[in-house]
Amino acid sequence: MKELIRKLDKEYAIGLNEEEIDLIARQAEESARLYQKLYEVAAAEENSVSKCDGGEKQ
Amino acid sequence: MIPEITTLTIAGLAPRIKTGAVSPVELTELYLQRIEKLDPLLNAYITVTAEQARSQAKIVQSEISAGRYRGALHGIPVAIKDNLATKGIRTTAGSKILSDWVPDFDATVVTRLKNSGAIILGKTNMHEWAKASNTINRFFGAIHNPWDLNATPGGSSGGSAVAVAADMCLASIGTDSAGSVRTPASLCGIVGLKPTYGRISQHGGVPGTGGHSINHFGVFTKTVEDCAYVLEVVAGHDPQDPLSVDAAVPSYTDALGRRSDSLKIGMLDTYFPENMSREVRRAFDVALGTLERLGMKLELISIPHMDLVPTVFACTMRFEDIAPHDRYLRTRPRDYSPRLLYNQISSLTIPEATYQTAQKVRQLIRREYEAALAKVDLIVAPTMPIPAPSLEACERGYAEIDGHKVPLQDSRGNFLTLFTIPFNLTGLPALSVCCGFSSSGLPIGLQLIGAAFQESTILQVAQVYEQAAGWHKKRPEFPSTE
């Protein structure tokens, strides 16, 4: 993840220091671990687009 | 003659403005004086548009005198969150990056409020880019809770909530992508409504202040009846917002007073019970008792994938809301506060496939809510797990709750918005109404959630509850500023 953050830092020309890269990488890794459990849900058949239907329920 | 400002409501004032008994010019002046007196303590406004408000009040007054009364909001002073475009008035989104931006157009809700004759007093303070709920803004200063100046009012629409709670306007507009209307409404003891996704046009909202599929515009007022009046004006299809829904807007005020005694009210069996503090639980239980005494039937309901709500939400919000920031990240990265900059860069690492997977799980959760709402008329839950934490607790990142240190932010996201995010994901309408106070005198909110486009039912039950409970009559007191 650190390498990805370094790449983004370069691409966006932000100028992050090592401490900042470390912190962001840890944060991103933690989130990525969390998101992994979404792949374990049996939701493959679900549509990935959401829409609320209009109108008042009678 | 205008009564004491803290007793004023839109519903009470409208007939008196119509007959000329109350002058919009005097009313506007009263609110401007109130802002001048209290805003140095509370910091609810970023920009006060006093001269424009005075000019508008004169125009409104002459229209009404000439018999051209437009409706309940004619002559009513209101405020707008500073991430909604206002023509000729700077719109900062609480950020340094947009601190000098003056739009040349109005957001649709602003146009609708202007067309209704409402008088805009100014733009309200908010969390930077609407990206958190404590409203400690590095560039425009922290907002203070009217019930305890050392406590957060919540956010990100903290200024909009405080302006209403401290009688510095009669209604305000906020945005809610994670609870940013309902959270501060709860912590400030007022009414906050996030309607169904698509019910209010989002045209003119500052991009990058809420993911496109989870953000909503919402309404703050002191009473449920006032909320119905404002919603009637701002709701409805807008060709400029492709995501707004082309459905008729009913008369929400007509729904008030309908019988509620046969309605079925659902409570979730997990998620909410394990996360609420003792004081919130106590107030919530008393509120449930009140609903039962009013004749409603309580029922436990289940949402099988409820535990995944924070994860799905975090992924959706971070992924959707990063694109509008791309050019600022490339050109002005250090004009974000450091924590927000780090979060933004972290968001850039989320793969598209993860986002799509999150949307599939989200759809599953939405269908589970639809099934639950086929069995009950409304769902109730506390709006927040805890009463307002101190500003100091928000700064240090944890609060003491029932003898435990609880982090206000963890890998699941923001603890303060745990109870509001399910309805950003589902798009279901949800309203917060005051249901009591903590032992230290801080408000606690009750959240009422309905099926899509069932705002009328929510408002109907919320008003019956509000009138029975009477918490809306309690007003914050302020130290003398003379």
Tab-separated table of C-alpha atoms in Angstrom, chain B residues 269-481:
chain	number	residue	atom	x	y	z
B	269	ASP	CA	-33.697	-6.137	17.099
B	270	THR	CA	-29.954	-5.578	16.512
B	271	TYR	CA	-27.450	-2.811	15.707
B	272	PHE	CA	-29.256	0.022	17.487
B	273	PRO	CA	-29.762	-1.698	20.885
B	274	GLU	CA	-26.087	-2.687	21.239
B	275	ASN	CA	-24.714	0.723	20.339
B	276	MET	CA	-26.877	3.156	22.314
B	277	SER	CA	-25.755	4.641	25.621
B	278	ARG	CA	-27.758	4.174	28.822
B	279	GLU	CA	-29.116	7.726	28.726
B	280	VAL	CA	-30.230	7.380	25.109
B	281	ARG	CA	-31.817	4.013	25.874
B	282	ARG	CA	-33.754	5.518	28.767
B	283	ALA	CA	-35.107	8.386	26.627
B	284	PHE	CA	-35.865	6.002	23.746
B	285	ASP	CA	-37.794	3.625	26.016
B	286	VAL	CA	-39.874	6.507	27.378
B	287	ALA	CA	-40.580	7.628	23.781
B	288	LEU	CA	-41.715	4.091	22.873
B	289	GLY	CA	-44.050	4.179	25.870
B	290	THR	CA	-45.507	7.459	24.608
B	291	LEU	CA	-46.117	5.982	21.139
B	292	GLU	CA	-47.861	3.004	22.757
B	293	ARG	CA	-50.029	5.279	24.883
B	294	LEU	CA	-50.978	7.073	21.662
B	295	GLY	CA	-52.364	3.746	20.433
B	296	MET	CA	-49.556	2.600	18.152
B	297	LYS	CA	-48.466	-1.030	18.113
B	298	LEU	CA	-44.793	-1.808	18.583
B	299	GLU	CA	-43.165	-4.704	16.773
B	300	LEU	CA	-39.606	-6.068	16.584
B	301	ILE	CA	-38.187	-6.350	13.061
B	302	SER	CA	-34.976	-7.794	11.612
B	303	ILE	CA	-32.615	-6.609	8.903
B	304	PRO	CA	-30.311	-9.623	8.351
B	305	HIS	CA	-27.365	-7.698	6.840
B	306	MET	CA	-27.557	-4.715	9.175
B	307	ASP	CA	-24.038	-5.357	10.505
B	308	LEU	CA	-22.630	-4.559	7.049
B	309	VAL	CA	-24.170	-1.084	6.886
B	310	PRO	CA	-21.074	0.813	8.164
B	311	THR	CA	-18.738	-0.986	5.750
B	312	VAL	CA	-20.976	-0.539	2.715
B	313	PHE	CA	-21.505	3.064	3.668
B	314	ALA	CA	-17.806	3.856	4.187
B	315	CYS	CA	-16.867	2.364	0.829
B	316	THR	CA	-19.708	4.137	-1.003
B	317	MET	CA	-19.095	7.529	0.538
B	318	ARG	CA	-15.331	7.497	0.071
B	319	PHE	CA	-15.463	6.203	-3.498
B	320	GLU	CA	-18.251	8.474	-4.743
B	321	ASP	CA	-17.076	11.685	-3.215
B	322	ILE	CA	-13.457	11.696	-4.308
B	323	ALA	CA	-13.836	12.551	-8.033
B	324	PRO	CA	-14.995	16.173	-7.494
B	325	HIS	CA	-11.838	16.750	-5.426
B	326	ASP	CA	-9.432	15.538	-8.070
B	327	ARG	CA	-8.474	18.965	-9.410
B	328	TYR	CA	-8.103	20.466	-5.918
B	329	LEU	CA	-5.927	17.542	-4.839
B	330	ARG	CA	-3.714	18.227	-7.849
B	331	THR	CA	-3.555	21.993	-7.391
B	332	ARG	CA	-4.194	22.890	-3.728
B	333	PRO	CA	-3.670	19.760	-1.611
B	334	ARG	CA	-2.382	21.655	1.421
B	335	ASP	CA	-5.514	23.802	1.510
B	336	TYR	CA	-7.353	20.840	3.003
B	337	SER	CA	-7.005	20.299	6.741
B	338	PRO	CA	-4.406	17.515	7.191
B	339	ARG	CA	-6.802	14.808	8.400
B	340	LEU	CA	-9.139	15.416	5.480
B	341	LEU	CA	-6.242	15.387	2.995
B	342	TYR	CA	-5.122	11.990	4.307
B	343	ASN	CA	-8.678	10.612	4.071
B	344	GLN	CA	-8.967	11.876	0.505
B	345	ILE	CA	-5.742	10.187	-0.595
B	346	SER	CA	-6.811	7.000	1.158
B	347	SER	CA	-10.104	7.134	-0.801
B	348	LEU	CA	-8.154	7.129	-4.073
B	349	THR	CA	-6.989	3.590	-3.301
B	350	ILE	CA	-10.477	1.992	-3.376
B	351	PRO	CA	-10.825	-0.267	-6.448
B	352	GLU	CA	-13.906	0.085	-8.671
B	353	ALA	CA	-14.667	-3.620	-8.122
B	354	THR	CA	-14.910	-3.057	-4.377
B	355	TYR	CA	-17.316	-0.182	-4.887
B	356	GLN	CA	-19.505	-2.277	-7.214
B	357	THR	CA	-19.523	-5.128	-4.710
B	358	ALA	CA	-20.557	-2.684	-1.979
B	359	GLN	CA	-23.463	-1.527	-4.165
B	360	LYS	CA	-24.691	-5.101	-4.562
B	361	VAL	CA	-24.666	-5.598	-0.788
B	362	ARG	CA	-26.374	-2.230	-0.458
B	363	GLN	CA	-29.140	-3.442	-2.738
B	364	LEU	CA	-29.584	-6.490	-0.513
B	365	ILE	CA	-29.943	-4.242	2.529
B	366	ARG	CA	-32.406	-1.997	0.702
B	367	ARG	CA	-34.616	-4.962	-0.144
B	368	GLU	CA	-34.500	-6.112	3.482
B	369	TYR	CA	-35.762	-2.681	4.555
B	370	GLU	CA	-38.498	-2.770	1.913
B	371	ALA	CA	-39.642	-6.119	3.260
B	372	ALA	CA	-39.621	-4.798	6.839
B	373	LEU	CA	-41.590	-1.703	5.841
B	374	ALA	CA	-44.217	-3.869	4.171
B	375	LYS	CA	-45.007	-5.214	7.665
B	376	VAL	CA	-44.905	-1.949	9.637
B	377	ASP	CA	-45.863	1.655	8.860
B	378	LEU	CA	-42.742	3.243	10.328
B	379	ILE	CA	-39.485	2.258	11.992
B	380	VAL	CA	-38.211	4.095	15.060
B	381	ALA	CA	-34.685	4.278	16.447
B	382	PRO	CA	-32.625	6.783	18.389
B	383	THR	CA	-31.051	9.357	16.072
B	384	MET	CA	-27.689	9.173	17.835
B	385	PRO	CA	-25.987	6.600	20.086
B	386	ILE	CA	-25.080	9.318	22.619
B	387	PRO	CA	-25.969	12.899	23.552
B	388	ALA	CA	-23.603	15.626	22.307
B	389	PRO	CA	-19.945	14.938	23.197
B	390	SER	CA	-17.798	17.878	24.232
B	391	LEU	CA	-15.775	19.722	21.606
B	392	GLU	CA	-12.714	18.573	23.547
B	393	ALA	CA	-13.781	14.910	23.220
B	394	CYS	CA	-14.214	15.428	19.468
B	395	GLU	CA	-10.707	16.891	19.230
B	396	ARG	CA	-9.089	14.033	21.164
B	397	GLY	CA	-11.150	11.434	19.263
B	398	TYR	CA	-12.979	9.528	21.986
B	399	ALA	CA	-15.823	10.053	24.448
B	400	GLU	CA	-16.483	8.560	27.895
B	401	ILE	CA	-19.730	6.607	27.574
B	402	ASP	CA	-21.175	4.629	30.490
B	403	GLY	CA	-17.705	4.337	32.015
B	404	HIS	CA	-15.964	3.254	28.790
B	405	LYS	CA	-13.711	5.146	26.401
B	406	VAL	CA	-15.410	4.935	23.001
B	407	PRO	CA	-13.513	6.052	19.868
B	408	LEU	CA	-15.575	8.530	17.866
B	409	GLN	CA	-13.906	7.316	14.672
B	410	ASP	CA	-12.748	3.775	13.902
B	411	SER	CA	-12.309	1.557	10.861
B	412	ARG	CA	-16.108	1.257	10.565
B	413	GLY	CA	-16.341	5.033	10.256
B	414	ASN	CA	-17.934	7.702	12.421
B	415	PHE	CA	-19.518	6.494	15.676
B	416	LEU	CA	-21.806	9.536	15.792
B	417	THR	CA	-23.462	8.682	12.475
B	418	LEU	CA	-23.899	4.951	13.093
B	419	PHE	CA	-27.680	5.341	13.505
B	420	THR	CA	-28.265	7.681	10.579
B	421	ILE	CA	-26.212	6.120	7.742
B	422	PRO	CA	-28.603	3.172	7.136
B	423	PHE	CA	-31.078	5.662	5.673
B	424	ASN	CA	-28.528	7.350	3.449
B	425	LEU	CA	-27.751	3.944	1.972
B	426	THR	CA	-31.405	3.013	1.544
B	427	GLY	CA	-32.577	6.516	0.563
B	428	LEU	CA	-35.517	6.143	2.954
B	429	PRO	CA	-37.004	9.267	4.526
B	430	ALA	CA	-36.048	9.852	8.177
B	431	LEU	CA	-36.830	12.597	10.663
B	432	SER	CA	-35.341	13.425	14.053
B	433	VAL	CA	-37.528	14.906	16.786
B	434	CYS	CA	-36.491	15.663	20.367
B	435	CYS	CA	-37.374	12.842	22.793
B	436	GLY	CA	-35.815	14.085	26.006
B	437	PHE	CA	-32.672	15.366	27.678
B	438	SER	CA	-29.629	13.798	29.299
B	439	SER	CA	-28.802	14.274	32.976
B	440	SER	CA	-26.521	17.130	31.922
B	441	GLY	CA	-29.300	18.841	29.981
B	442	LEU	CA	-28.367	17.814	26.444
B	443	PRO	CA	-31.092	16.914	23.923
B	444	ILE	CA	-31.684	13.359	22.673
B	445	GLY	CA	-33.373	12.625	19.340
B	446	LEU	CA	-35.895	10.042	18.188
B	447	GLN	CA	-35.633	8.993	14.550
B	448	LEU	CA	-38.730	8.032	12.549
B	449	ILE	CA	-38.136	6.225	9.267
B	450	GLY	CA	-40.714	5.476	6.581
B	451	ALA	CA	-41.026	3.735	3.252
B	452	ALA	CA	-39.907	5.711	0.199
B	453	PHE	CA	-41.956	8.888	-0.268
B	454	GLN	CA	-43.901	8.353	2.959
B	455	GLU	CA	-42.867	11.713	4.423
B	456	SER	CA	-46.544	12.425	5.188
B	457	THR	CA	-46.779	9.458	7.558
B	458	ILE	CA	-43.510	10.392	9.247
B	459	LEU	CA	-44.638	13.984	9.779
B	460	GLN	CA	-48.052	12.847	11.004
B	461	VAL	CA	-46.615	10.524	13.668
B	462	ALA	CA	-43.788	12.894	14.582
B	463	GLN	CA	-46.264	15.672	15.268
B	464	VAL	CA	-48.555	13.488	17.381
B	465	TYR	CA	-45.500	12.388	19.366
B	466	GLU	CA	-44.109	15.949	19.643
B	467	GLN	CA	-47.398	17.307	20.982
B	468	ALA	CA	-47.749	14.458	23.490
B	469	ALA	CA	-44.149	14.651	24.708
B	470	GLY	CA	-43.857	18.446	24.723
B	471	TRP	CA	-40.044	18.607	24.543
B	472	HIS	CA	-40.196	21.215	21.766
B	473	LYS	CA	-41.337	23.801	24.317
B	474	LYS	CA	-38.011	23.634	26.163
B	475	ARG	CA	-35.602	26.297	24.892
B	476	PRO	CA	-31.878	26.808	25.488
B	477	GLU	CA	-30.813	29.706	27.710
B	478	PHE	CA	-27.779	31.875	27.092
B	479	PRO	CA	-25.448	33.813	29.330
B	480	SER	CA	-26.066	37.544	29.189
B	481	THR	CA	-24.112	39.150	26.367
